[in-house]
C-alpha positions as a Python dict, from the first residue, in 0.01 Angstrom:
ca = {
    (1, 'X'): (0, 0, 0),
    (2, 'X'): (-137, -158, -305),
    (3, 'X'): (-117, -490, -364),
    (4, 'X'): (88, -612, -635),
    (5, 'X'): (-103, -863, -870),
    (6, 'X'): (263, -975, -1030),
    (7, 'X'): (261, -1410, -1138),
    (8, 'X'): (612, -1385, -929),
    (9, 'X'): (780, -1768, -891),
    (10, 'X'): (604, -1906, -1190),
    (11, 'X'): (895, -1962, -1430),
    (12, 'X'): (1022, -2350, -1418),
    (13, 'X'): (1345, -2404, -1469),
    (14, 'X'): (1478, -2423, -1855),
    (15, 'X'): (1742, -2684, -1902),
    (16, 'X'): (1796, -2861, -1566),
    (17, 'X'): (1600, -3083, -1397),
    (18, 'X'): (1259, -2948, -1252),
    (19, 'X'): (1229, -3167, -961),
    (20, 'X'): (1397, -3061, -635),
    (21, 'X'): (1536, -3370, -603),
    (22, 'X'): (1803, -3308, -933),
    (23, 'X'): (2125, -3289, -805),
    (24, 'X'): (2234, -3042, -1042),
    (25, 'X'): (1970, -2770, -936),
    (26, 'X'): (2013, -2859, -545),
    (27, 'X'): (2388, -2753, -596),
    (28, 'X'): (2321, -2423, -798),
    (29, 'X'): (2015, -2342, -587),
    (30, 'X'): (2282, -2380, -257),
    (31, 'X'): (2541, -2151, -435),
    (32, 'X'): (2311, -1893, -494),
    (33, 'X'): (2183, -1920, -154),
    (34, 'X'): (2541, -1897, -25),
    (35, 'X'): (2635, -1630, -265),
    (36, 'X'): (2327, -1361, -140),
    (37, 'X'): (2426, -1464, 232),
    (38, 'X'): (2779, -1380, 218),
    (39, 'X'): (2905, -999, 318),
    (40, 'X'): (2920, -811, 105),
    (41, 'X'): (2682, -1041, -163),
    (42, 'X'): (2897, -1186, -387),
    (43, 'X'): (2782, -1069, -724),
    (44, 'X'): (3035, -1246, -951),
    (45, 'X'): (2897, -1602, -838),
    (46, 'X'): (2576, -1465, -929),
    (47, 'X'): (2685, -1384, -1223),
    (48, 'X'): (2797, -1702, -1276),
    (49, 'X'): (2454, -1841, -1160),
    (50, 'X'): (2282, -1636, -1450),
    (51, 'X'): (2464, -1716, -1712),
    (52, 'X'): (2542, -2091, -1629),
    (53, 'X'): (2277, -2376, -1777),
    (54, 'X'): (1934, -2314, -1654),
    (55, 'X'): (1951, -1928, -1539),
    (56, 'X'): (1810, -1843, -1217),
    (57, 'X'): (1595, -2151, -1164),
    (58, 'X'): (1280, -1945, -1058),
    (59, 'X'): (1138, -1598, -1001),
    (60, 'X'): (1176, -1593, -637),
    (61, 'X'): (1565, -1603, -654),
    (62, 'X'): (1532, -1372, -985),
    (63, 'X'): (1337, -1126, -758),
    (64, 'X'): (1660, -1155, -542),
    (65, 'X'): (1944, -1162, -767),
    (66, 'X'): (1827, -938, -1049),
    (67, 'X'): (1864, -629, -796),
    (68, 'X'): (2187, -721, -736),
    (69, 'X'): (2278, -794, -1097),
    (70, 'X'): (2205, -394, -1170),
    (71, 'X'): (2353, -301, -831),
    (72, 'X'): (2007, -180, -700),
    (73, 'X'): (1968, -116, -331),
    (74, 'X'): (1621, -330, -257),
    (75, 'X'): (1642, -168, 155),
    (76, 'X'): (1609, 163, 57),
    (77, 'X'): (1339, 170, -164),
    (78, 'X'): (1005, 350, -101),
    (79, 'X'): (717, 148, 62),
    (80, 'X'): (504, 324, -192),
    (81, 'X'): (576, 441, -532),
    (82, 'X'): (464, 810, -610),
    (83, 'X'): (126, 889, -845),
    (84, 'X'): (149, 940, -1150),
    (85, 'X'): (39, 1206, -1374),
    (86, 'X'): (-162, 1073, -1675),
    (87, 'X'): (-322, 1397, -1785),
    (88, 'X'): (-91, 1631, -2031),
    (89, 'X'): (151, 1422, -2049),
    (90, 'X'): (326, 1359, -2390),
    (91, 'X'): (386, 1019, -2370),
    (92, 'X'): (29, 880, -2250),
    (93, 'X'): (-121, 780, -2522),
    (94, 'X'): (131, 595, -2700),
    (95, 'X'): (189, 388, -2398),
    (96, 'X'): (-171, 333, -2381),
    (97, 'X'): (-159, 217, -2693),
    (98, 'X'): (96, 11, -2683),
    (99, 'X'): (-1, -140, -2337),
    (100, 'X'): (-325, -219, -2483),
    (101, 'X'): (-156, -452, -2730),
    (102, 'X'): (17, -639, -2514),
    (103, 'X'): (-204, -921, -2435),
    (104, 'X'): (13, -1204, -2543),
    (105, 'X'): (256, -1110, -2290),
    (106, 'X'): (66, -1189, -2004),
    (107, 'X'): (-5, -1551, -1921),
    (108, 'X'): (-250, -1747, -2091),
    (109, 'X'): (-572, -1776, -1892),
    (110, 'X'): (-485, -1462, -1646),
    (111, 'X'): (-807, -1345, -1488),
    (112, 'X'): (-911, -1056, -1719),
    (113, 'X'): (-928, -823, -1341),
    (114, 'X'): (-579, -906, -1291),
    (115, 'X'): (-456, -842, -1596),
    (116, 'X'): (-614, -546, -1629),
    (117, 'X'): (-436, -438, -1289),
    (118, 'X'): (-119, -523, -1404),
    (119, 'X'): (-147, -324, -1777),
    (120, 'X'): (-242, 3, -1517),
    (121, 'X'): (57, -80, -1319),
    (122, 'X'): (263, -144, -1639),
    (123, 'X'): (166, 203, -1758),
    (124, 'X'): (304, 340, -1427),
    (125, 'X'): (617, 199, -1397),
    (126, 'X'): (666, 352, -1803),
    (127, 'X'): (551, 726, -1717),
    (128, 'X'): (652, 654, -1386),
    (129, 'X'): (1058, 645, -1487),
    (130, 'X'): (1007, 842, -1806),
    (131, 'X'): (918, 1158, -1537),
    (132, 'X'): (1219, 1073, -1346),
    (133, 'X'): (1470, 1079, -1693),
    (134, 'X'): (1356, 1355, -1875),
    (135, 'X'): (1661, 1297, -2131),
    (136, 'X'): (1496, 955, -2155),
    (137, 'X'): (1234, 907, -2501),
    (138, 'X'): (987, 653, -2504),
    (139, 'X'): (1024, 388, -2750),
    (140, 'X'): (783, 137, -2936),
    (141, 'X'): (887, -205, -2781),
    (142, 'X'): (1012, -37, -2440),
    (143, 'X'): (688, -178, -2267),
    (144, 'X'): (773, -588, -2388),
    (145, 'X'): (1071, -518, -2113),
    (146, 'X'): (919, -345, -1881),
    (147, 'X'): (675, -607, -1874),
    (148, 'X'): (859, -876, -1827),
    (149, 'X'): (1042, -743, -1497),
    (150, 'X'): (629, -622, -1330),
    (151, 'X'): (535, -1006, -1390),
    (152, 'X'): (862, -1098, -1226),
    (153, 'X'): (887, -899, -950),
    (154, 'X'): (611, -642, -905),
    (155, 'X'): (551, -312, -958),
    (156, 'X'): (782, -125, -667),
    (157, 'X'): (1108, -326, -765),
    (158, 'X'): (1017, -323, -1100),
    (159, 'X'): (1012, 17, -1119),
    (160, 'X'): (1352, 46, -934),
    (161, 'X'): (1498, -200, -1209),
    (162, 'X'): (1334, -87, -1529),
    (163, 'X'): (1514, 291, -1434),
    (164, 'X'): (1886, 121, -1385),
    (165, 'X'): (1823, -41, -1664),
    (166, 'X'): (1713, 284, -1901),
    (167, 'X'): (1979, 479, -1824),
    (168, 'X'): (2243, 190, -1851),
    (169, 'X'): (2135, -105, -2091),
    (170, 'X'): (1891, 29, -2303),
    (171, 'X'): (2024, 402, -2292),
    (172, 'X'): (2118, 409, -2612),
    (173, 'X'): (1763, 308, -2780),
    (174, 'X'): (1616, 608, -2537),
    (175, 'X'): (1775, 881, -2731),
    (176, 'X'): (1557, 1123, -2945),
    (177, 'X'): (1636, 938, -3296),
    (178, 'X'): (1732, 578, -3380),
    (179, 'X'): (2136, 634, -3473),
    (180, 'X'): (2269, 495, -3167),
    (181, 'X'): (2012, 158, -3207),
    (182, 'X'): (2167, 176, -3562),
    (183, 'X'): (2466, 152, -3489),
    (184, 'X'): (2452, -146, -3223),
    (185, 'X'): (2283, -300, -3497),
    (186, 'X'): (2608, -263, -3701),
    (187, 'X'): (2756, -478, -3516),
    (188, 'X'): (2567, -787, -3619),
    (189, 'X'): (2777, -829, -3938),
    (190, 'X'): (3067, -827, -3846),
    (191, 'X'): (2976, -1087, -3544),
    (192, 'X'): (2821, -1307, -3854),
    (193, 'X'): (3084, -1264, -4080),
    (194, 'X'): (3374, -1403, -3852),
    (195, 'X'): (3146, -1714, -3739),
    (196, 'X'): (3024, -1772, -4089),
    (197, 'X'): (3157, -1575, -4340),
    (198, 'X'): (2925, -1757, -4589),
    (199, 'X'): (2622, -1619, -4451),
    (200, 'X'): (2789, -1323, -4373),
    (201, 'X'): (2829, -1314, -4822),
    (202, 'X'): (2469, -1457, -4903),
    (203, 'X'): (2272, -1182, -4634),
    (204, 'X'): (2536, -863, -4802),
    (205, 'X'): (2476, -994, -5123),
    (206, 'X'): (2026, -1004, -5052),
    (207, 'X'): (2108, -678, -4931),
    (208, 'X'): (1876, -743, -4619),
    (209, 'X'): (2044, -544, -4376),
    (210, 'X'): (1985, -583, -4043),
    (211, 'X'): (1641, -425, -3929),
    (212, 'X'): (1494, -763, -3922),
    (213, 'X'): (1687, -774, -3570),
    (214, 'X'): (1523, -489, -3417),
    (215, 'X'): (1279, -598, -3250),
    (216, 'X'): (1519, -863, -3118),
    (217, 'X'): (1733, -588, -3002),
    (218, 'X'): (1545, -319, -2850),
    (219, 'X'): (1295, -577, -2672),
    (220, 'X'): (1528, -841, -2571),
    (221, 'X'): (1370, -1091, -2754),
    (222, 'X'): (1054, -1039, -2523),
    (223, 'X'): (804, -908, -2848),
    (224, 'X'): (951, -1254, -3032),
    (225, 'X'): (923, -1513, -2769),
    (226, 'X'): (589, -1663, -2715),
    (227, 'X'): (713, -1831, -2382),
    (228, 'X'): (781, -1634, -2087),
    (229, 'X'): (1030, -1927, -1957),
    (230, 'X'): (1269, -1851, -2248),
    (231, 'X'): (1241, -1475, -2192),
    (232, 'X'): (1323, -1451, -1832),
    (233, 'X'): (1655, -1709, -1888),
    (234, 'X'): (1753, -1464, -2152),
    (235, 'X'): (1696, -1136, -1922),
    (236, 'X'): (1911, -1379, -1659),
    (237, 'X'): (2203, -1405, -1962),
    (238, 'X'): (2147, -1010, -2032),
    (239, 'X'): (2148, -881, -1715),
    (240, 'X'): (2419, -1067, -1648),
    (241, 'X'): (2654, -950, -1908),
    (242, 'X'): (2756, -659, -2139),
    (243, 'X'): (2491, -460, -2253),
    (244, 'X'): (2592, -585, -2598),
    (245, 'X'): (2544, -905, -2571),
    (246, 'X'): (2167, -942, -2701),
    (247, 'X'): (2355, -863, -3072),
    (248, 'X'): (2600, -1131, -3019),
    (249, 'X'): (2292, -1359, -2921),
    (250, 'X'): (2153, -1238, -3253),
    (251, 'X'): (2408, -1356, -3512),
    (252, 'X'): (2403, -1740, -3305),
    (253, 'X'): (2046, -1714, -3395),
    (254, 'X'): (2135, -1651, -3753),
    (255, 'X'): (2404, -1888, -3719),
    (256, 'X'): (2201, -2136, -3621),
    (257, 'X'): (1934, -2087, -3883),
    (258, 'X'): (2242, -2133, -4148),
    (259, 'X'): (2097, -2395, -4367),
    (260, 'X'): (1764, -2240, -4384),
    (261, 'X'): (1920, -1892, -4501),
    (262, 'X'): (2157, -2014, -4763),
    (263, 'X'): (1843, -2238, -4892),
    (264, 'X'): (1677, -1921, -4922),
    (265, 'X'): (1622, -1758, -5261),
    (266, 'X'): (1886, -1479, -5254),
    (267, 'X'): (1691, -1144, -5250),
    (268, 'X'): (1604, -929, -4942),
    (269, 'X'): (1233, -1014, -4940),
    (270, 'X'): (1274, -1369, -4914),
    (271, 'X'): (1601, -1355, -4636),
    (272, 'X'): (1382, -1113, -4412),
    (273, 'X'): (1051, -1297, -4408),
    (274, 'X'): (1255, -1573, -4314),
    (275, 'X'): (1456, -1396, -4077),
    (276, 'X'): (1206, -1221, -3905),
    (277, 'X'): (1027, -1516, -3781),
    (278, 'X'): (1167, -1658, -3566),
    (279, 'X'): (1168, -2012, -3459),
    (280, 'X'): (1001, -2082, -3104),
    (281, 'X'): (1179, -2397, -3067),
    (282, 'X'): (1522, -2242, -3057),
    (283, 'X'): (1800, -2491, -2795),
    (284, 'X'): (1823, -2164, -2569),
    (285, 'X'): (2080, -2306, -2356),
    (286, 'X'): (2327, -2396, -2647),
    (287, 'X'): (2282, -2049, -2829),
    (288, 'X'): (2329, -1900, -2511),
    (289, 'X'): (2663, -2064, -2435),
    (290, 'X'): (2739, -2011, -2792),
    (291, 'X'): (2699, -1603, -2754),
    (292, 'X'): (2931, -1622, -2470),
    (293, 'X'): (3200, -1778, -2642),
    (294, 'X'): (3165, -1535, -2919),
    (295, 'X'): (3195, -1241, -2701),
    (296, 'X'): (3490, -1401, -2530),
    (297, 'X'): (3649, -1454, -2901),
    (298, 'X'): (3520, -1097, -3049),
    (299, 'X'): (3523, -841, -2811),
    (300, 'X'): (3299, -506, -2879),
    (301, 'X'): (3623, -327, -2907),
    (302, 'X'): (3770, -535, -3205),
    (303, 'X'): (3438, -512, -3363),
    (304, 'X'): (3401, -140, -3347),
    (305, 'X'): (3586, 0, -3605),
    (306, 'X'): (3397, -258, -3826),
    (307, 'X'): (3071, -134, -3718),
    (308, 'X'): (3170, 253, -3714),
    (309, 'X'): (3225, 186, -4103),
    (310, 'X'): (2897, 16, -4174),
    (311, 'X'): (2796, 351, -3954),
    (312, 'X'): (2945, 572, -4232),
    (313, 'X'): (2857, 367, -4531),
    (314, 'X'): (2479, 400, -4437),
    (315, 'X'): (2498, 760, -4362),
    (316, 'X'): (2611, 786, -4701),
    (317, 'X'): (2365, 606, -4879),
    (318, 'X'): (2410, 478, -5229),
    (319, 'X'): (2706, 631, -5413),
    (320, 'X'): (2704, 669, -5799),
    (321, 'X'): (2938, 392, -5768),
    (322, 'X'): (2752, 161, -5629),
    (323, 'X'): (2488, 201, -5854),
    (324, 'X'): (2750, 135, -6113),
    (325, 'X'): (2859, -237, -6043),
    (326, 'X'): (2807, -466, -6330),
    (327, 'X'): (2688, -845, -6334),
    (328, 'X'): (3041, -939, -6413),
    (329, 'X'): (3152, -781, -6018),
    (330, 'X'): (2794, -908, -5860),
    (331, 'X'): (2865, -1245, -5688),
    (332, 'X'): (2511, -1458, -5753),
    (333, 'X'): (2303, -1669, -5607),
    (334, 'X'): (2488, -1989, -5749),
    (335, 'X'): (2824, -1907, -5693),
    (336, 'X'): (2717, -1882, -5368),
    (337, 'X'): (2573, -2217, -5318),
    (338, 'X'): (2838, -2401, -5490),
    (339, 'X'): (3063, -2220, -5221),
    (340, 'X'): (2823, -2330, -4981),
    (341, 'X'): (2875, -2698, -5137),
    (342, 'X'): (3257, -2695, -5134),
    (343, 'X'): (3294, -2597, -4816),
    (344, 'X'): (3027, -2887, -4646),
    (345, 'X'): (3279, -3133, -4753),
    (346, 'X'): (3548, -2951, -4486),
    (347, 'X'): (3347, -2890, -4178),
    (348, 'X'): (3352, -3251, -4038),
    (349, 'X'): (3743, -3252, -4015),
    (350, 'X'): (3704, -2858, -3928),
    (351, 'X'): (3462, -2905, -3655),
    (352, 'X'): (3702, -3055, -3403),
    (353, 'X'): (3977, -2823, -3426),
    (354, 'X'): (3713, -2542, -3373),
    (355, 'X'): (3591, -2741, -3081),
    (356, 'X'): (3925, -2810, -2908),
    (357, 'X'): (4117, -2468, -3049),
    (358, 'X'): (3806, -2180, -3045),
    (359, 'X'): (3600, -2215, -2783),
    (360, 'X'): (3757, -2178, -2383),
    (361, 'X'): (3676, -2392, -2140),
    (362, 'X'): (3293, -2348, -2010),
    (363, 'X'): (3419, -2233, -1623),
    (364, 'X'): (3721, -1974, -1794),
    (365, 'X'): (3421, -1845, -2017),
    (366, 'X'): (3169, -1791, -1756),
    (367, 'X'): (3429, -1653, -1477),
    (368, 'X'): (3549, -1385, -1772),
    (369, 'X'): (3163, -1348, -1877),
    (370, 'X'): (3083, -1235, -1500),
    (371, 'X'): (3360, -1032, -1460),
    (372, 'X'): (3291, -833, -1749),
    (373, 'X'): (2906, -808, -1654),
    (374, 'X'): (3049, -686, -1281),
    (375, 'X'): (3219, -408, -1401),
    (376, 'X'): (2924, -249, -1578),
    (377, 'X'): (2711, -291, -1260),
    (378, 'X'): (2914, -186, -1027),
    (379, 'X'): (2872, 179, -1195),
    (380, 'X'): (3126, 203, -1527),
    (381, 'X'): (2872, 347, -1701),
    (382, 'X'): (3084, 455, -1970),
    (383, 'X'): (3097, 100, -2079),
    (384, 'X'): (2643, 144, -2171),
    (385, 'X'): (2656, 479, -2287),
    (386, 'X'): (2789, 536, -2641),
    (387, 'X'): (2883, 883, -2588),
    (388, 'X'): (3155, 798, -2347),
    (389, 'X'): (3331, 451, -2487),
    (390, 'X'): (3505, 451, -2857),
    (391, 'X'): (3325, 153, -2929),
    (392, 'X'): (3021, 286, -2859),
    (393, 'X'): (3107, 591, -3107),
    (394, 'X'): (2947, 601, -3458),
    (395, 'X'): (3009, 1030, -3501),
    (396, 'X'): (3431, 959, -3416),
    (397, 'X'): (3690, 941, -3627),
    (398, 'X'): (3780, 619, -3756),
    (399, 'X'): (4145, 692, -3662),
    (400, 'X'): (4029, 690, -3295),
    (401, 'X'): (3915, 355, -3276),
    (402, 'X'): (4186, 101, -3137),
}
């Protein structure tokens, strides 16, 4: 059997205490333990482990718990994987491609042998689970996740994850064209515009969309983040929860850049650059917690109809009418910064009553969090694949939507 040449156990723990001896990560590491050893496993305290401060802790326990985050079946699999066929086959060469670009994702100062083994093995797993799915379609980006779970856990479990994974999470950015990844996109604005409907008027009013989150989207943040620490405790958050909730961890990102948008000049150029490079020093643990509340508070299905709409409006491109606003209806750039002025002088007296009346309590959140997460792992599939859930919907009728 080959040898796997994964890093495996290398991640240190973001946002607890390193050191054995912390009393915080002695507890979690003991519920986890007790969680995997209980019949049957119990996956909701797992999922409470994931999505609670600090993740998994390491990539030992991820190469544990991940499989039973997806409801994969680690005792069944194959002690080898099957060959694959390079030769003929359509999607070769842009995996090659893409594979070959990948440095940056492996650690700094691999051995070039070893990473060299683990881009062939990366290439693999891809073609490997694209021959499996033949309604699956290989997209630019696809590799950045695939990546991440080989360095994790190896190639054979890797390969058993990355296919759970394609035909429930990322389903929906594996279809021939890009509408379905369009429409999850859609629902960035309306996430944005209930947290902070001033960005929400400053990014509609630069016109800058929302393709400056694809990459974010489709990759899970792995093409963005320079540290492989912060990537595998958002995969733990992910994996964890709705297959949504990489948008909602979009707008807290946004959210959290607020000042640095609205100081922006107002114009799509200047709100993208900015947008699309994003900061490395992000406080992962407090956007993280911040996404869950915001999926707790705004639900996919109250967002949907929202996002249908956007759905529609792009479909039909600019109108006449649109074409025919005049200054006089055009909000600009200093209205909105002397909005942006009045309303500073409100959010200290605001701020508490958001704390104490918005946001429930950090063990209700995480408890409804992992439930929700346990239902789409435990096989409700129509909750990952648009075709089969309303919210998921863009070609319905609006009148369908709840």
């Amino acid at each position: 059997m080959k040898r796997s040449r994964s890093v495996g156990a290398s991640s240190p723990l973001n946002g607890i205490g390193k050191q054995d001896g912390d009393p915080r990560r002695k507890r979690k590491l003991a519920e986890i333990s007790q969680a995997l050893n209980v019949t049957p496993v119990d996956v909701a305290v797992l999922r409470r482990m994931a999505i609670s401060e600090g993740g998994l802790l390491t990539d030992e326990i991820r190469c544990k718990v991940w499989p039973r985050l997806l409801n994969v079946p680690t005792d069944i699999l194959p002690e080898k994987s099957e060959e694959v066929e390079r030769e003929n086959n359509k999607d070769y060469n842009q995996v090659l491609l893409d594979v070959q670009r990948s440095l940056r994702r492996f650690p700094p100062g691999m051995p070039d042998e070893q990473r060299e083994g683990l881009q062939e093995e990366l290439i693999d797993i891809i073609l490997r689970v694209l021959g499996r799915n033949t309604q699956l379609h290989y997209y630019q980006g696809y590799h950045d996740i695939v990546v991440t779970f080989l360095l994790v856990l190896g190639e054979r479990l890797a390969t058993a994850l990355v296919e759970k994974l394609s035909t429930h999470h990322l389903r929906d950015f594996m279809d021939p064209t890009m509408d379905n990844t369009k429409h999850i996109l859609n629902y960035l604005m309306p996430i944005i515009e209930r947290v902070n409907p001033e960005v929400h008027d400053f990014m509609q009013q630069a016109e800058v969309g929302t393709i400056f989150a694809l990459s974010w989207l489709i990759t899970w943040f792995g093409h963005v983040l320079s540290d492989f620490r912060h990537v595998v405790r958002l995969y733990d958050f992910f994996l964890a929860c709705h297959p949504l909730m990489p948008i909602y961890f979009a707008a807290v990102i946004v959210q959290y850049r607020e000042d640095e948008v609205l100081d922006c000049e107002c114009d799509m150029a200047s709100v993208h650059h900015l947008l699309s490079q994003i900061p490395q020093d992000l406080p992962y643990e407090t956007l993280i917690s911040r996404a869950g509340d915001l999926f707790v508070q705004f639900p996919p299905s109250e967002l949907a109809r929202e996002a249908a709409q956007q759905y529609s409006q792009q479909m039909a491109a600019s109108t006449f009418k649109d074409f025919d606003l005049t200054p006089e209806q055009q909000r600009p750039d200093t209205v909105l910064r002397r909005r942006r002025r009045e309303k500073q002088a409100l959010k200290g007296a605001a701020a508490g009553a958001m704390v104490a009346t918005a946001q429930p309590t950090t063990a209700r959140r995480f408890v409804r969090l992992a439930v929700m997460g346990l239902t789409v792992a435990l096989g409700a599939a129509a909750l990952t694949l648009v075709n089969t859930a309303l919210e998921w919907a863009p070609k319905l009728d609006l009148h369908l939507f709840p």
